[in-house]
Amino acid sequence: MDTKQLKEFCAQLPGAASQLHDAPANILVYSVGGKRFAHFKTSQPEQWRFSIKVSPDRFLELTDVPGIKPARWLARFRWITIVDVASVPDDYLCELVQWSYRKALDSLSKARRAAILSSSY
């Protein structure tokens, strides 16, 4: 999966919204109900590196993989950065994004979550 395909995958999740933040942040953020679940860095160095939140077990597992590292500033919240998304198998990458999305969705109130899910169908 390349960067363009991954952006499309993130955007098609129910209730997902994207917002481009210019300098100094230079990130493309994907969120649901105002809660971030993924973002891309849009400037050099490491343009298009991709960050998502993962479970504690996956954090330990993934940060030992070459090309995947703790996310800058967000590692304490178990966010990882994938330097090259093409290096991760598509199915596994989709599973990780869906977990991060679900975690953000689940942090919303029950009413807000229901509204997002019902409006997407």
PDB file of C-alpha atoms in Angstrom:
ATOM      1  CA  MET A   1       0.000   0.000   0.000  1.00  0.00           C
ATOM      2  CA  ASP A   2       1.411   3.381  -0.927  1.00  0.00           C
ATOM      3  CA  THR A   3       0.792   6.754   0.711  1.00  0.00           C
ATOM      4  CA  LYS A   4      -2.057   7.706  -1.633  1.00  0.00           C
ATOM      5  CA  GLN A   5      -3.903   4.431  -1.005  1.00  0.00           C
ATOM      6  CA  LEU A   6      -3.423   4.758   2.748  1.00  0.00           C
ATOM      7  CA  LYS A   7      -4.810   8.312   2.697  1.00  0.00           C
ATOM      8  CA  GLU A   8      -7.865   7.024   0.822  1.00  0.00           C
ATOM      9  CA  PHE A   9      -8.279   4.180   3.327  1.00  0.00           C
ATOM     10  CA  CYS A  10      -8.171   6.597   6.293  1.00  0.00           C
ATOM     11  CA  ALA A  11     -10.610   9.001   4.629  1.00  0.00           C
ATOM     12  CA  GLN A  12     -13.206   6.297   3.905  1.00  0.00           C
ATOM     13  CA  LEU A  13     -13.583   5.220   7.540  1.00  0.00           C
ATOM     14  CA  PRO A  14     -17.018   6.209   8.952  1.00  0.00           C
ATOM     15  CA  GLY A  15     -17.026   9.813  10.176  1.00  0.00           C
ATOM     16  CA  ALA A  16     -13.352  10.356   9.339  1.00  0.00           C
ATOM     17  CA  ALA A  17     -12.219  13.894   8.593  1.00  0.00           C
ATOM     18  CA  SER A  18      -8.860  15.207   7.469  1.00  0.00           C
ATOM     19  CA  GLN A  19      -7.231  18.527   8.202  1.00  0.00           C
ATOM     20  CA  LEU A  20      -3.963  19.863   6.849  1.00  0.00           C
ATOM     21  CA  HIS A  21      -1.893  21.835   9.367  1.00  0.00           C
ATOM     22  CA  ASP A  22       0.747  24.094   7.800  1.00  0.00           C
ATOM     23  CA  ALA A  23       4.049  25.188   9.312  1.00  0.00           C
ATOM     24  CA  PRO A  24       5.342  24.668  11.878  1.00  0.00           C
ATOM     25  CA  ALA A  25       3.474  21.364  12.335  1.00  0.00           C
ATOM     26  CA  ASN A  26       3.245  20.328   8.656  1.00  0.00           C
ATOM     27  CA  ILE A  27       0.946  17.371   9.246  1.00  0.00           C
ATOM     28  CA  LEU A  28      -2.151  15.919   7.622  1.00  0.00           C
ATOM     29  CA  VAL A  29      -4.368  14.759  10.485  1.00  0.00           C
ATOM     30  CA  TYR A  30      -7.149  12.164  10.277  1.00  0.00           C
ATOM     31  CA  SER A  31      -9.704  12.284  13.067  1.00  0.00           C
ATOM     32  CA  VAL A  32     -13.139  11.052  14.024  1.00  0.00           C
ATOM     33  CA  GLY A  33     -15.337  13.279  16.183  1.00  0.00           C
ATOM     34  CA  GLY A  34     -12.351  15.547  16.805  1.00  0.00           C
ATOM     35  CA  LYS A  35     -10.167  12.694  18.104  1.00  0.00           C
ATOM     36  CA  ARG A  36      -6.999  11.960  16.122  1.00  0.00           C
ATOM     37  CA  PHE A  37      -6.382   8.434  14.927  1.00  0.00           C
ATOM     38  CA  ALA A  38      -3.620   8.950  12.330  1.00  0.00           C
ATOM     39  CA  HIS A  39      -1.424  11.565  10.720  1.00  0.00           C
ATOM     40  CA  PHE A  40       1.129  12.034   7.965  1.00  0.00           C
ATOM     41  CA  LYS A  41       4.112  14.355   8.108  1.00  0.00           C
ATOM     42  CA  THR A  42       3.989  16.537   4.984  1.00  0.00           C
ATOM     43  CA  SER A  43       7.471  18.083   5.056  1.00  0.00           C
ATOM     44  CA  GLN A  44      11.065  16.940   4.904  1.00  0.00           C
ATOM     45  CA  PRO A  45      12.825  15.083   6.457  1.00  0.00           C
ATOM     46  CA  GLU A  46      10.882  11.827   6.228  1.00  0.00           C
ATOM     47  CA  GLN A  47       8.025  13.302   4.220  1.00  0.00           C
ATOM     48  CA  TRP A  48       4.917  11.089   4.328  1.00  0.00           C
ATOM     49  CA  ARG A  49       5.961   9.205   7.437  1.00  0.00           C
ATOM     50  CA  PHE A  50       2.783   7.891   9.037  1.00  0.00           C
ATOM     51  CA  SER A  51       1.851   7.831  12.716  1.00  0.00           C
ATOM     52  CA  ILE A  52      -0.897   5.942  14.534  1.00  0.00           C
ATOM     53  CA  LYS A  53      -1.795   4.882  18.051  1.00  0.00           C
ATOM     54  CA  VAL A  54      -1.309   1.196  18.910  1.00  0.00           C
ATOM     55  CA  SER A  55      -1.981  -1.093  21.862  1.00  0.00           C
ATOM     56  CA  PRO A  56       0.708  -1.428  24.557  1.00  0.00           C
ATOM     57  CA  ASP A  57       1.681  -4.919  23.333  1.00  0.00           C
ATOM     58  CA  ARG A  58       1.910  -3.807  19.720  1.00  0.00           C
ATOM     59  CA  PHE A  59       3.937  -0.747  20.736  1.00  0.00           C
ATOM     60  CA  LEU A  60       6.678  -2.949  22.170  1.00  0.00           C
ATOM     61  CA  GLU A  61       6.490  -5.348  19.231  1.00  0.00           C
ATOM     62  CA  LEU A  62       6.497  -2.709  16.500  1.00  0.00           C
ATOM     63  CA  THR A  63       9.173  -0.395  17.865  1.00  0.00           C
ATOM     64  CA  ASP A  64      11.635  -3.286  17.462  1.00  0.00           C
ATOM     65  CA  VAL A  65      10.903  -3.470  13.709  1.00  0.00           C
ATOM     66  CA  PRO A  66      13.309  -1.576  11.417  1.00  0.00           C
ATOM     67  CA  GLY A  67      11.572   1.447   9.867  1.00  0.00           C
ATOM     68  CA  ILE A  68       9.078   1.755  12.728  1.00  0.00           C
ATOM     69  CA  LYS A  69       9.886   3.908  15.723  1.00  0.00           C
ATOM     70  CA  PRO A  70       8.181   5.609  18.649  1.00  0.00           C
ATOM     71  CA  ALA A  71       6.390   8.728  17.419  1.00  0.00           C
ATOM     72  CA  ARG A  72       8.045  11.981  18.299  1.00  0.00           C
ATOM     73  CA  TRP A  73       6.172  13.754  21.128  1.00  0.00           C
ATOM     74  CA  LEU A  74       3.424  11.075  21.186  1.00  0.00           C
ATOM     75  CA  ALA A  75       5.327   7.915  22.146  1.00  0.00           C
ATOM     76  CA  ARG A  76       4.216   8.231  25.758  1.00  0.00           C
ATOM     77  CA  PHE A  77       0.670   7.717  24.463  1.00  0.00           C
ATOM     78  CA  ARG A  78       1.829   4.636  22.472  1.00  0.00           C
ATOM     79  CA  TRP A  79       1.915   6.247  19.034  1.00  0.00           C
ATOM     80  CA  ILE A  80       4.324   4.816  16.481  1.00  0.00           C
ATOM     81  CA  THR A  81       5.767   6.264  13.280  1.00  0.00           C
ATOM     82  CA  ILE A  82       6.122   4.155  10.160  1.00  0.00           C
ATOM     83  CA  VAL A  83       8.787   5.771   7.997  1.00  0.00           C
ATOM     84  CA  ASP A  84       7.757   3.965   4.782  1.00  0.00           C
ATOM     85  CA  VAL A  85       4.196   2.607   4.675  1.00  0.00           C
ATOM     86  CA  ALA A  86       5.051   0.409   1.668  1.00  0.00           C
ATOM     87  CA  SER A  87       7.328  -1.646   3.939  1.00  0.00           C
ATOM     88  CA  VAL A  88       4.382  -2.890   6.045  1.00  0.00           C
ATOM     89  CA  PRO A  89       2.040  -5.596   4.665  1.00  0.00           C
ATOM     90  CA  ASP A  90      -1.281  -4.081   3.538  1.00  0.00           C
ATOM     91  CA  ASP A  91      -3.514  -6.261   5.720  1.00  0.00           C
ATOM     92  CA  TYR A  92      -1.460  -5.577   8.825  1.00  0.00           C
ATOM     93  CA  LEU A  93      -1.349  -1.837   8.146  1.00  0.00           C
ATOM     94  CA  CYS A  94      -5.136  -1.732   7.669  1.00  0.00           C
ATOM     95  CA  GLU A  95      -5.595  -3.646  10.925  1.00  0.00           C
ATOM     96  CA  LEU A  96      -3.397  -1.143  12.788  1.00  0.00           C
ATOM     97  CA  VAL A  97      -5.246   1.858  11.337  1.00  0.00           C
ATOM     98  CA  GLN A  98      -8.634   0.335  12.157  1.00  0.00           C
ATOM     99  CA  TRP A  99      -7.537  -0.293  15.753  1.00  0.00           C
ATOM    100  CA  SER A 100      -6.388   3.323  16.115  1.00  0.00           C
ATOM    101  CA  TYR A 101      -9.627   4.554  14.531  1.00  0.00           C
ATOM    102  CA  ARG A 102     -11.738   2.371  16.837  1.00  0.00           C
ATOM    103  CA  LYS A 103      -9.794   3.596  19.885  1.00  0.00           C
ATOM    104  CA  ALA A 104     -10.519   7.228  18.916  1.00  0.00           C
ATOM    105  CA  LEU A 105     -14.169   6.428  18.171  1.00  0.00           C
ATOM    106  CA  ASP A 106     -14.604   4.597  21.466  1.00  0.00           C
ATOM    107  CA  SER A 107     -13.298   7.623  23.387  1.00  0.00           C
ATOM    108  CA  LEU A 108     -16.321   9.652  22.225  1.00  0.00           C
ATOM    109  CA  SER A 109     -19.587   9.752  24.117  1.00  0.00           C
ATOM    110  CA  LYS A 110     -22.061   7.010  23.337  1.00  0.00           C
ATOM    111  CA  ALA A 111     -24.470   9.481  21.686  1.00  0.00           C
ATOM    112  CA  ARG A 112     -21.760  11.064  19.534  1.00  0.00           C
ATOM    113  CA  ARG A 113     -20.431   7.652  18.496  1.00  0.00           C
ATOM    114  CA  ALA A 114     -23.933   6.498  17.537  1.00  0.00           C
ATOM    115  CA  ALA A 115     -24.519   9.682  15.515  1.00  0.00           C
ATOM    116  CA  ILE A 116     -21.275   9.213  13.594  1.00  0.00           C
ATOM    117  CA  LEU A 117     -21.933   5.572  12.860  1.00  0.00           C
ATOM    118  CA  SER A 118     -25.577   6.115  11.846  1.00  0.00           C
ATOM    119  CA  SER A 119     -24.747   9.032   9.532  1.00  0.00           C
ATOM    120  CA  SER A 120     -22.145   6.983   7.665  1.00  0.00           C
ATOM    121  CA  TYR A 121     -24.659   4.451   6.377  1.00  0.00           C
TER     122      TYR A 121
END
